[in-house]
Amino acid sequence: MYKNFKTALVLSLALLPAASAASVQGADGVTVNVTNPKRVVALNGTTVELIYRLGKQNTVVGTDVTGTYPANKIPSVGHWAQLPAEGIISLKPDLVIGTADNFATPKNATLVQQLRGAGVKVLVLPATDTGGLDGVKTRLNLLSQVYGVPSAANALTRSFDTTLAAVKANRPKVAPRVIFLYAHSPSDASIYGTEGGANELIELAGGRNVAPFKDVKPLTPEALVAMNPDAIIMLDRGLASVGGLEGALKMPGVAQTNAGKNKRIYTVDNSIRWIGPRLPEFALKLAREWKKDFAR
């Protein structure tokens, strides 16, 4: 009987998945050695999304306030720009995954050192506001190494390429002149420049960002009228904060632009500020809308 039991045990162990060990070099040049992480704190909504897409969502035990998609009950450790090391450590992670833009904010400047000093492994992914879809693929590849699931990453990459082909087929023939208006209220709004997720979205969907600067600047009627966009993009929550379409048309200068005169104000998901795996989907939605509205 013992011999049979021993044989069965050997067979059972042979059928168990092998531990996935990997050495992954982060964007900060630090290599992290990981083996089947089971308690991960993911400090960015797009990182949470990518982990879900890889089928490893059950490993995530904490995130920041942006990690709300797909809908989940993952405990939040706080605002992404001012993360507490103590709150993260209290979750007893075997790996913390953040992005370079996470750690670039002044209040997070020493976070990586604090965590590593406490013996916590930290993998720093490339920033989420640069690199466009190629940047998403780079982060996806690093995460697939962490979890040892290259086939899942390859499948997701193929789905990106399929959607991207649809985007290209649906772009308007003539690129509309576009600005991205980020609003908290009718009296508190800014225009995003030619860097970051908003700009990536505009270009991918077939528009031309006419903001003549790289950073973010407060909305002024004079500047908006001078740019005279054909289309204005707002976040879903931004349009809601100003009272919907009619409220947006009453914002300084909007009604004097081609976009205002033709009521061509478009909304996108609130997460577009960070470039994530749904960028091709968001771009396809806009491309189709613009192709219809700007047919010549």
PDB file of C-alpha atoms in Angstrom:
ATOM      1  CA  MET A   1       0.000   0.000   0.000  1.00  0.00           C
ATOM      2  CA  TYR A   2       2.869   2.361   0.892  1.00  0.00           C
ATOM      3  CA  LYS A   3       4.419   1.806  -2.535  1.00  0.00           C
ATOM      4  CA  ASN A   4       1.136   2.683  -4.234  1.00  0.00           C
ATOM      5  CA  PHE A   5       0.749   5.803  -2.069  1.00  0.00           C
ATOM      6  CA  LYS A   6       4.289   6.888  -2.888  1.00  0.00           C
ATOM      7  CA  THR A   7       3.684   6.408  -6.593  1.00  0.00           C
ATOM      8  CA  ALA A   8       0.468   8.446  -6.417  1.00  0.00           C
ATOM      9  CA  LEU A   9       2.220  11.228  -4.511  1.00  0.00           C
ATOM     10  CA  VAL A  10       4.979  11.442  -7.102  1.00  0.00           C
ATOM     11  CA  LEU A  11       2.400  11.601  -9.885  1.00  0.00           C
ATOM     12  CA  SER A  12       0.432  14.311  -8.043  1.00  0.00           C
ATOM     13  CA  LEU A  13       3.504  16.458  -7.538  1.00  0.00           C
ATOM     14  CA  ALA A  14       4.389  16.036 -11.193  1.00  0.00           C
ATOM     15  CA  LEU A  15       0.972  17.402 -12.135  1.00  0.00           C
ATOM     16  CA  LEU A  16       1.302  20.527  -9.964  1.00  0.00           C
ATOM     17  CA  PRO A  17       2.211  23.729 -11.842  1.00  0.00           C
ATOM     18  CA  ALA A  18       5.883  24.503 -11.554  1.00  0.00           C
ATOM     19  CA  ALA A  19       6.799  27.528  -9.471  1.00  0.00           C
ATOM     20  CA  SER A  20       7.277  30.455 -11.813  1.00  0.00           C
ATOM     21  CA  ALA A  21      10.492  32.228 -10.890  1.00  0.00           C
ATOM     22  CA  ALA A  22      11.612  35.285 -12.753  1.00  0.00           C
ATOM     23  CA  SER A  23      14.083  38.131 -12.530  1.00  0.00           C
ATOM     24  CA  VAL A  24      12.387  41.247 -13.834  1.00  0.00           C
ATOM     25  CA  GLN A  25      14.195  44.536 -14.353  1.00  0.00           C
ATOM     26  CA  GLY A  26      12.078  47.572 -13.581  1.00  0.00           C
ATOM     27  CA  ALA A  27      12.082  51.002 -15.163  1.00  0.00           C
ATOM     28  CA  ASP A  28      14.343  52.225 -12.367  1.00  0.00           C
ATOM     29  CA  GLY A  29      17.014  49.682 -13.336  1.00  0.00           C
ATOM     30  CA  VAL A  30      16.431  47.545 -10.253  1.00  0.00           C
ATOM     31  CA  THR A  31      15.917  43.830 -10.864  1.00  0.00           C
ATOM     32  CA  VAL A  32      13.286  42.109  -8.749  1.00  0.00           C
ATOM     33  CA  ASN A  33      13.315  38.354  -8.225  1.00  0.00           C
ATOM     34  CA  VAL A  34       9.810  36.959  -7.925  1.00  0.00           C
ATOM     35  CA  THR A  35       8.284  33.499  -7.615  1.00  0.00           C
ATOM     36  CA  ASN A  36       4.527  33.169  -8.014  1.00  0.00           C
ATOM     37  CA  PRO A  37       3.538  36.338  -6.145  1.00  0.00           C
ATOM     38  CA  LYS A  38       0.395  35.839  -4.086  1.00  0.00           C
ATOM     39  CA  ARG A  39      -0.016  39.174  -2.287  1.00  0.00           C
ATOM     40  CA  VAL A  40       0.454  42.053  -4.717  1.00  0.00           C
ATOM     41  CA  VAL A  41      -0.251  45.735  -4.121  1.00  0.00           C
ATOM     42  CA  ALA A  42      -0.788  47.347  -7.536  1.00  0.00           C
ATOM     43  CA  LEU A  43      -0.426  51.129  -7.355  1.00  0.00           C
ATOM     44  CA  ASN A  44      -2.122  52.200 -10.542  1.00  0.00           C
ATOM     45  CA  GLY A  45      -5.484  51.561 -12.151  1.00  0.00           C
ATOM     46  CA  THR A  46      -3.955  50.476 -15.448  1.00  0.00           C
ATOM     47  CA  THR A  47      -1.730  47.967 -13.635  1.00  0.00           C
ATOM     48  CA  VAL A  48      -4.798  46.501 -11.944  1.00  0.00           C
ATOM     49  CA  GLU A  49      -6.502  46.279 -15.338  1.00  0.00           C
ATOM     50  CA  LEU A  50      -3.552  44.506 -16.905  1.00  0.00           C
ATOM     51  CA  ILE A  51      -3.328  42.008 -14.033  1.00  0.00           C
ATOM     52  CA  TYR A  52      -7.015  41.255 -14.506  1.00  0.00           C
ATOM     53  CA  ARG A  53      -6.429  40.728 -18.225  1.00  0.00           C
ATOM     54  CA  LEU A  54      -3.704  38.232 -17.350  1.00  0.00           C
ATOM     55  CA  GLY A  55      -6.135  36.344 -15.115  1.00  0.00           C
ATOM     56  CA  LYS A  56      -4.163  37.021 -11.935  1.00  0.00           C
ATOM     57  CA  GLN A  57      -6.577  39.379 -10.186  1.00  0.00           C
ATOM     58  CA  ASN A  58      -6.813  37.091  -7.164  1.00  0.00           C
ATOM     59  CA  THR A  59      -3.264  38.033  -6.235  1.00  0.00           C
ATOM     60  CA  VAL A  60      -4.087  41.737  -5.797  1.00  0.00           C
ATOM     61  CA  VAL A  61      -4.598  42.597  -2.125  1.00  0.00           C
ATOM     62  CA  GLY A  62      -4.341  46.382  -2.413  1.00  0.00           C
ATOM     63  CA  THR A  63      -4.415  49.253  -4.878  1.00  0.00           C
ATOM     64  CA  ASP A  64      -4.728  53.037  -4.912  1.00  0.00           C
ATOM     65  CA  VAL A  65      -7.869  55.081  -5.562  1.00  0.00           C
ATOM     66  CA  THR A  66      -7.538  54.595  -9.316  1.00  0.00           C
ATOM     67  CA  GLY A  67      -7.781  50.804  -9.199  1.00  0.00           C
ATOM     68  CA  THR A  68     -11.535  50.612  -9.592  1.00  0.00           C
ATOM     69  CA  TYR A  69     -11.814  48.911 -12.987  1.00  0.00           C
ATOM     70  CA  PRO A  70     -12.990  46.212 -13.457  1.00  0.00           C
ATOM     71  CA  ALA A  71     -15.374  46.752 -10.530  1.00  0.00           C
ATOM     72  CA  ASN A  72     -13.822  45.163  -7.477  1.00  0.00           C
ATOM     73  CA  LYS A  73     -13.520  45.243  -3.701  1.00  0.00           C
ATOM     74  CA  ILE A  74      -9.751  45.562  -3.542  1.00  0.00           C
ATOM     75  CA  PRO A  75      -8.762  47.612  -0.463  1.00  0.00           C
ATOM     76  CA  SER A  76      -7.451  51.068  -1.307  1.00  0.00           C
ATOM     77  CA  VAL A  77      -4.254  52.362   0.280  1.00  0.00           C
ATOM     78  CA  GLY A  78      -5.053  55.968  -0.621  1.00  0.00           C
ATOM     79  CA  HIS A  79      -4.629  58.649  -3.243  1.00  0.00           C
ATOM     80  CA  TRP A  80      -2.143  57.748  -5.989  1.00  0.00           C
ATOM     81  CA  ALA A  81      -0.159  60.978  -5.514  1.00  0.00           C
ATOM     82  CA  GLN A  82       0.372  60.648  -1.757  1.00  0.00           C
ATOM     83  CA  LEU A  83       0.663  56.994  -0.841  1.00  0.00           C
ATOM     84  CA  PRO A  84       1.455  55.950   2.751  1.00  0.00           C
ATOM     85  CA  ALA A  85       4.236  53.366   3.109  1.00  0.00           C
ATOM     86  CA  GLU A  86       2.736  52.140   6.369  1.00  0.00           C
ATOM     87  CA  GLY A  87      -0.633  51.413   4.771  1.00  0.00           C
ATOM     88  CA  ILE A  88       0.999  49.423   1.986  1.00  0.00           C
ATOM     89  CA  ILE A  89       3.247  47.455   4.342  1.00  0.00           C
ATOM     90  CA  SER A  90       0.277  46.621   6.584  1.00  0.00           C
ATOM     91  CA  LEU A  91      -1.169  44.542   3.732  1.00  0.00           C
ATOM     92  CA  LYS A  92       1.908  42.274   3.951  1.00  0.00           C
ATOM     93  CA  PRO A  93       2.589  42.226   0.197  1.00  0.00           C
ATOM     94  CA  ASP A  94       5.161  39.900  -1.302  1.00  0.00           C
ATOM     95  CA  LEU A  95       5.402  42.376  -4.198  1.00  0.00           C
ATOM     96  CA  VAL A  96       4.446  46.029  -4.767  1.00  0.00           C
ATOM     97  CA  ILE A  97       4.009  47.073  -8.397  1.00  0.00           C
ATOM     98  CA  GLY A  98       3.939  50.781  -9.139  1.00  0.00           C
ATOM     99  CA  THR A  99       4.557  52.939 -12.174  1.00  0.00           C
ATOM    100  CA  ALA A 100       7.240  55.579 -12.581  1.00  0.00           C
ATOM    101  CA  ASP A 101       4.630  58.343 -12.565  1.00  0.00           C
ATOM    102  CA  ASN A 102       3.294  56.946  -9.278  1.00  0.00           C
ATOM    103  CA  PHE A 103       6.640  57.513  -7.649  1.00  0.00           C
ATOM    104  CA  ALA A 104       7.413  60.836  -9.351  1.00  0.00           C
ATOM    105  CA  THR A 105       5.000  62.913  -7.298  1.00  0.00           C
ATOM    106  CA  PRO A 106       6.645  64.972  -4.520  1.00  0.00           C
ATOM    107  CA  LYS A 107       4.815  63.177  -1.705  1.00  0.00           C
ATOM    108  CA  ASN A 108       5.781  59.744  -3.094  1.00  0.00           C
ATOM    109  CA  ALA A 109       9.410  60.653  -3.805  1.00  0.00           C
ATOM    110  CA  THR A 110      10.829  58.463  -1.034  1.00  0.00           C
ATOM    111  CA  LEU A 111       8.168  55.751  -1.125  1.00  0.00           C
ATOM    112  CA  VAL A 112      10.222  53.173  -3.029  1.00  0.00           C
ATOM    113  CA  GLN A 113      13.149  53.578  -0.645  1.00  0.00           C
ATOM    114  CA  GLN A 114      10.844  53.303   2.364  1.00  0.00           C
ATOM    115  CA  LEU A 115       9.273  50.096   1.087  1.00  0.00           C
ATOM    116  CA  ARG A 116      12.538  48.478   0.064  1.00  0.00           C
ATOM    117  CA  GLY A 117      14.053  49.557   3.354  1.00  0.00           C
ATOM    118  CA  ALA A 118      11.276  47.627   5.072  1.00  0.00           C
ATOM    119  CA  GLY A 119      12.136  44.507   3.061  1.00  0.00           C
ATOM    120  CA  VAL A 120       9.280  44.809   0.563  1.00  0.00           C
ATOM    121  CA  LYS A 121       9.997  43.983  -3.075  1.00  0.00           C
ATOM    122  CA  VAL A 122       9.032  46.827  -5.423  1.00  0.00           C
ATOM    123  CA  LEU A 123       8.806  46.572  -9.198  1.00  0.00           C
ATOM    124  CA  VAL A 124       8.714  49.942 -10.963  1.00  0.00           C
ATOM    125  CA  LEU A 125       6.966  49.825 -14.338  1.00  0.00           C
ATOM    126  CA  PRO A 126       7.436  52.526 -17.009  1.00  0.00           C
ATOM    127  CA  ALA A 127       5.223  55.600 -16.642  1.00  0.00           C
ATOM    128  CA  THR A 128       1.619  55.325 -17.766  1.00  0.00           C
ATOM    129  CA  ASP A 129       1.416  58.777 -19.355  1.00  0.00           C
ATOM    130  CA  THR A 130       3.989  58.213 -22.095  1.00  0.00           C
ATOM    131  CA  GLY A 131       4.717  55.678 -24.816  1.00  0.00           C
ATOM    132  CA  GLY A 132       1.155  55.199 -26.048  1.00  0.00           C
ATOM    133  CA  LEU A 133       0.059  51.661 -26.833  1.00  0.00           C
ATOM    134  CA  ASP A 134       3.672  50.498 -27.114  1.00  0.00           C
ATOM    135  CA  GLY A 135       4.106  51.572 -23.505  1.00  0.00           C
ATOM    136  CA  VAL A 136       1.110  49.469 -22.504  1.00  0.00           C
ATOM    137  CA  LYS A 137       2.653  46.473 -24.283  1.00  0.00           C
ATOM    138  CA  THR A 138       5.945  46.992 -22.447  1.00  0.00           C
ATOM    139  CA  ARG A 139       4.205  47.011 -19.064  1.00  0.00           C
ATOM    140  CA  LEU A 140       2.132  44.006 -20.084  1.00  0.00           C
ATOM    141  CA  ASN A 141       5.283  42.087 -21.008  1.00  0.00           C
ATOM    142  CA  LEU A 142       6.896  42.858 -17.644  1.00  0.00           C
ATOM    143  CA  LEU A 143       3.792  41.731 -15.773  1.00  0.00           C
ATOM    144  CA  SER A 144       3.631  38.523 -17.806  1.00  0.00           C
ATOM    145  CA  GLN A 145       7.196  37.794 -16.661  1.00  0.00           C
ATOM    146  CA  VAL A 146       6.191  38.414 -13.051  1.00  0.00           C
ATOM    147  CA  TYR A 147       3.376  35.900 -13.311  1.00  0.00           C
ATOM    148  CA  GLY A 148       4.928  33.535 -15.840  1.00  0.00           C
ATOM    149  CA  VAL A 149       2.033  33.842 -18.296  1.00  0.00           C
ATOM    150  CA  PRO A 150       3.526  34.876 -21.661  1.00  0.00           C
ATOM    151  CA  SER A 151       0.730  33.229 -23.651  1.00  0.00           C
ATOM    152  CA  ALA A 152      -1.911  35.404 -21.957  1.00  0.00           C
ATOM    153  CA  ALA A 153       0.122  38.515 -22.744  1.00  0.00           C
ATOM    154  CA  ASN A 154       0.513  37.454 -26.370  1.00  0.00           C
ATOM    155  CA  ALA A 155      -3.235  36.944 -26.702  1.00  0.00           C
ATOM    156  CA  LEU A 156      -3.926  40.401 -25.300  1.00  0.00           C
ATOM    157  CA  THR A 157      -1.366  41.968 -27.623  1.00  0.00           C
ATOM    158  CA  ARG A 158      -3.098  40.365 -30.583  1.00  0.00           C
ATOM    159  CA  SER A 159      -6.435  41.798 -29.416  1.00  0.00           C
ATOM    160  CA  PHE A 160      -4.831  45.265 -29.238  1.00  0.00           C
ATOM    161  CA  ASP A 161      -3.630  44.913 -32.814  1.00  0.00           C
ATOM    162  CA  THR A 162      -7.057  43.776 -34.010  1.00  0.00           C
ATOM    163  CA  THR A 163      -8.783  46.757 -32.422  1.00  0.00           C
ATOM    164  CA  LEU A 164      -6.086  49.094 -33.679  1.00  0.00           C
ATOM    165  CA  ALA A 165      -6.716  47.908 -37.233  1.00  0.00           C
ATOM    166  CA  ALA A 166     -10.386  48.786 -36.739  1.00  0.00           C
ATOM    167  CA  VAL A 167      -9.391  52.220 -35.443  1.00  0.00           C
ATOM    168  CA  LYS A 168      -7.335  52.903 -38.547  1.00  0.00           C
ATOM    169  CA  ALA A 169     -10.196  51.810 -40.786  1.00  0.00           C
ATOM    170  CA  ASN A 170     -12.606  54.179 -39.045  1.00  0.00           C
ATOM    171  CA  ARG A 171     -10.582  57.361 -38.775  1.00  0.00           C
ATOM    172  CA  PRO A 172     -12.025  60.473 -40.452  1.00  0.00           C
ATOM    173  CA  LYS A 173     -10.451  61.280 -43.807  1.00  0.00           C
ATOM    174  CA  VAL A 174      -9.674  64.811 -42.661  1.00  0.00           C
ATOM    175  CA  ALA A 175      -8.314  65.098 -39.119  1.00  0.00           C
ATOM    176  CA  PRO A 176     -10.493  67.347 -36.935  1.00  0.00           C
ATOM    177  CA  ARG A 177      -8.782  70.023 -34.855  1.00  0.00           C
ATOM    178  CA  VAL A 178      -9.220  68.900 -31.267  1.00  0.00           C
ATOM    179  CA  ILE A 179      -8.579  70.010 -27.690  1.00  0.00           C
ATOM    180  CA  PHE A 180      -8.959  68.051 -24.469  1.00  0.00           C
ATOM    181  CA  LEU A 181     -10.804  70.032 -21.787  1.00  0.00           C
ATOM    182  CA  TYR A 182     -10.333  68.790 -18.213  1.00  0.00           C
ATOM    183  CA  ALA A 183     -13.035  70.264 -15.988  1.00  0.00           C
ATOM    184  CA  HIS A 184     -13.815  70.060 -12.293  1.00  0.00           C
ATOM    185  CA  SER A 185     -16.605  72.662 -12.535  1.00  0.00           C
ATOM    186  CA  PRO A 186     -17.753  75.442 -14.914  1.00  0.00           C
ATOM    187  CA  SER A 187     -15.207  77.806 -13.343  1.00  0.00           C
ATOM    188  CA  ASP A 188     -12.342  75.322 -12.910  1.00  0.00           C
ATOM    189  CA  ALA A 189     -11.092  73.811 -16.154  1.00  0.00           C
ATOM    190  CA  SER A 190      -7.804  73.258 -17.950  1.00  0.00           C
ATOM    191  CA  ILE A 191      -6.625  72.325 -21.415  1.00  0.00           C
ATOM    192  CA  TYR A 192      -4.299  69.354 -21.740  1.00  0.00           C
ATOM    193  CA  GLY A 193      -1.299  69.857 -23.981  1.00  0.00           C
ATOM    194  CA  THR A 194       0.502  67.581 -26.400  1.00  0.00           C
ATOM    195  CA  GLU A 195       1.766  65.057 -23.851  1.00  0.00           C
ATOM    196  CA  GLY A 196       0.017  62.288 -21.939  1.00  0.00           C
ATOM    197  CA  GLY A 197      -2.905  59.979 -22.428  1.00  0.00           C
ATOM    198  CA  ALA A 198      -5.278  62.613 -23.797  1.00  0.00           C
ATOM    199  CA  ASN A 199      -2.912  63.466 -26.632  1.00  0.00           C
ATOM    200  CA  GLU A 200      -2.305  59.782 -27.395  1.00  0.00           C
ATOM    201  CA  LEU A 201      -6.058  59.275 -27.643  1.00  0.00           C
ATOM    202  CA  ILE A 202      -6.567  62.238 -29.984  1.00  0.00           C
ATOM    203  CA  GLU A 203      -3.842  61.123 -32.378  1.00  0.00           C
ATOM    204  CA  LEU A 204      -4.779  57.456 -32.313  1.00  0.00           C
ATOM    205  CA  ALA A 205      -8.408  58.279 -33.137  1.00  0.00           C
ATOM    206  CA  GLY A 206      -7.379  60.405 -36.107  1.00  0.00           C
ATOM    207  CA  GLY A 207      -7.583  63.928 -34.699  1.00  0.00           C
ATOM    208  CA  ARG A 208      -5.024  66.730 -34.389  1.00  0.00           C
ATOM    209  CA  ASN A 209      -4.365  68.263 -31.001  1.00  0.00           C
ATOM    210  CA  VAL A 210      -4.288  72.037 -31.504  1.00  0.00           C
ATOM    211  CA  ALA A 211      -3.132  72.923 -27.996  1.00  0.00           C
ATOM    212  CA  PRO A 212       0.139  74.800 -28.649  1.00  0.00           C
ATOM    213  CA  PHE A 213       1.902  73.635 -25.483  1.00  0.00           C
ATOM    214  CA  LYS A 214       3.031  70.404 -23.788  1.00  0.00           C
ATOM    215  CA  ASP A 215       1.786  70.785 -20.254  1.00  0.00           C
ATOM    216  CA  VAL A 216      -1.603  71.693 -18.780  1.00  0.00           C
ATOM    217  CA  LYS A 217      -2.890  75.276 -18.782  1.00  0.00           C
ATOM    218  CA  PRO A 218      -5.995  76.890 -17.299  1.00  0.00           C
ATOM    219  CA  LEU A 219      -8.859  77.492 -19.677  1.00  0.00           C
ATOM    220  CA  THR A 220      -9.197  81.089 -20.859  1.00  0.00           C
ATOM    221  CA  PRO A 221     -11.765  82.216 -23.435  1.00  0.00           C
ATOM    222  CA  GLU A 222      -9.109  84.062 -25.436  1.00  0.00           C
ATOM    223  CA  ALA A 223      -6.903  80.978 -25.762  1.00  0.00           C
ATOM    224  CA  LEU A 224      -9.794  78.712 -26.602  1.00  0.00           C
ATOM    225  CA  VAL A 225     -11.173  81.011 -29.298  1.00  0.00           C
ATOM    226  CA  ALA A 226      -7.683  81.382 -30.776  1.00  0.00           C
ATOM    227  CA  MET A 227      -7.304  77.578 -30.984  1.00  0.00           C
ATOM    228  CA  ASN A 228     -10.839  77.282 -32.426  1.00  0.00           C
ATOM    229  CA  PRO A 229     -11.122  73.479 -32.227  1.00  0.00           C
ATOM    230  CA  ASP A 230     -13.570  71.520 -34.353  1.00  0.00           C
ATOM    231  CA  ALA A 231     -14.043  69.049 -31.492  1.00  0.00           C
ATOM    232  CA  ILE A 232     -13.697  69.163 -27.712  1.00  0.00           C
ATOM    233  CA  ILE A 233     -13.092  66.049 -25.617  1.00  0.00           C
ATOM    234  CA  MET A 234     -14.059  65.882 -21.947  1.00  0.00           C
ATOM    235  CA  LEU A 235     -14.047  63.161 -19.316  1.00  0.00           C
ATOM    236  CA  ASP A 236     -17.424  61.633 -18.514  1.00  0.00           C
ATOM    237  CA  ARG A 237     -17.266  63.102 -15.021  1.00  0.00           C
ATOM    238  CA  GLY A 238     -15.971  66.421 -16.377  1.00  0.00           C
ATOM    239  CA  LEU A 239     -19.005  66.926 -18.591  1.00  0.00           C
ATOM    240  CA  ALA A 240     -21.253  65.969 -15.681  1.00  0.00           C
ATOM    241  CA  SER A 241     -19.497  68.473 -13.406  1.00  0.00           C
ATOM    242  CA  VAL A 242     -20.331  71.392 -15.708  1.00  0.00           C
ATOM    243  CA  GLY A 243     -23.980  70.413 -16.182  1.00  0.00           C
ATOM    244  CA  GLY A 244     -23.854  68.309 -19.351  1.00  0.00           C
ATOM    245  CA  LEU A 245     -23.688  69.562 -22.936  1.00  0.00           C
ATOM    246  CA  GLU A 246     -25.629  72.753 -22.293  1.00  0.00           C
ATOM    247  CA  GLY A 247     -23.407  73.570 -19.358  1.00  0.00           C
ATOM    248  CA  ALA A 248     -20.279  72.960 -21.420  1.00  0.00           C
ATOM    249  CA  LEU A 249     -21.507  75.350 -24.109  1.00  0.00           C
ATOM    250  CA  LYS A 250     -21.726  78.092 -21.450  1.00  0.00           C
ATOM    251  CA  MET A 251     -18.088  77.685 -20.400  1.00  0.00           C
ATOM    252  CA  PRO A 252     -15.754  80.594 -21.299  1.00  0.00           C
ATOM    253  CA  GLY A 253     -15.183  80.752 -25.038  1.00  0.00           C
ATOM    254  CA  VAL A 254     -16.677  77.360 -25.920  1.00  0.00           C
ATOM    255  CA  ALA A 255     -19.701  78.740 -27.777  1.00  0.00           C
ATOM    256  CA  GLN A 256     -17.394  80.854 -30.000  1.00  0.00           C
ATOM    257  CA  THR A 257     -15.487  77.835 -31.331  1.00  0.00           C
ATOM    258  CA  ASN A 258     -16.463  75.586 -34.243  1.00  0.00           C
ATOM    259  CA  ALA A 259     -16.883  72.786 -31.704  1.00  0.00           C
ATOM    260  CA  GLY A 260     -19.313  74.874 -29.651  1.00  0.00           C
ATOM    261  CA  LYS A 261     -21.268  76.176 -32.634  1.00  0.00           C
ATOM    262  CA  ASN A 262     -21.798  72.590 -33.880  1.00  0.00           C
ATOM    263  CA  LYS A 263     -22.168  71.067 -30.385  1.00  0.00           C
ATOM    264  CA  ARG A 264     -19.328  68.664 -31.073  1.00  0.00           C
ATOM    265  CA  ILE A 265     -18.290  67.781 -27.560  1.00  0.00           C
ATOM    266  CA  TYR A 266     -17.257  64.183 -26.996  1.00  0.00           C
ATOM    267  CA  THR A 267     -16.735  62.264 -23.789  1.00  0.00           C
ATOM    268  CA  VAL A 268     -14.273  59.550 -22.843  1.00  0.00           C
ATOM    269  CA  ASP A 269     -13.684  57.299 -19.873  1.00  0.00           C
ATOM    270  CA  ASN A 270     -12.393  58.981 -16.719  1.00  0.00           C
ATOM    271  CA  SER A 271      -9.232  56.846 -16.759  1.00  0.00           C
ATOM    272  CA  ILE A 272      -7.845  58.141 -20.070  1.00  0.00           C
ATOM    273  CA  ARG A 273      -5.308  60.266 -18.230  1.00  0.00           C
ATOM    274  CA  TRP A 274      -3.388  57.034 -17.669  1.00  0.00           C
ATOM    275  CA  ILE A 275      -2.722  55.048 -20.819  1.00  0.00           C
ATOM    276  CA  GLY A 276      -4.076  51.563 -20.266  1.00  0.00           C
ATOM    277  CA  PRO A 277      -5.263  48.463 -22.092  1.00  0.00           C
ATOM    278  CA  ARG A 278      -8.565  50.060 -23.115  1.00  0.00           C
ATOM    279  CA  LEU A 279      -6.886  52.840 -25.131  1.00  0.00           C
ATOM    280  CA  PRO A 280      -7.652  51.096 -28.463  1.00  0.00           C
ATOM    281  CA  GLU A 281     -11.317  50.726 -27.438  1.00  0.00           C
ATOM    282  CA  PHE A 282     -11.584  54.398 -26.485  1.00  0.00           C
ATOM    283  CA  ALA A 283      -9.899  55.433 -29.726  1.00  0.00           C
ATOM    284  CA  LEU A 284     -12.237  53.268 -31.803  1.00  0.00           C
ATOM    285  CA  LYS A 285     -15.285  54.924 -30.209  1.00  0.00           C
ATOM    286  CA  LEU A 286     -13.966  58.404 -31.005  1.00  0.00           C
ATOM    287  CA  ALA A 287     -12.792  57.490 -34.501  1.00  0.00           C
ATOM    288  CA  ARG A 288     -16.260  56.230 -35.390  1.00  0.00           C
ATOM    289  CA  GLU A 289     -17.911  59.365 -33.997  1.00  0.00           C
ATOM    290  CA  TRP A 290     -15.517  61.664 -35.837  1.00  0.00           C
ATOM    291  CA  LYS A 291     -15.776  59.725 -39.086  1.00  0.00           C
ATOM    292  CA  LYS A 292     -19.536  60.277 -38.993  1.00  0.00           C
ATOM    293  CA  ASP A 293     -19.463  63.898 -37.859  1.00  0.00           C
ATOM    294  CA  PHE A 294     -16.588  65.096 -40.017  1.00  0.00           C
ATOM    295  CA  ALA A 295     -17.400  63.373 -43.296  1.00  0.00           C
ATOM    296  CA  ARG A 296     -16.513  65.752 -46.096  1.00  0.00           C
TER     297      ARG A 296
END
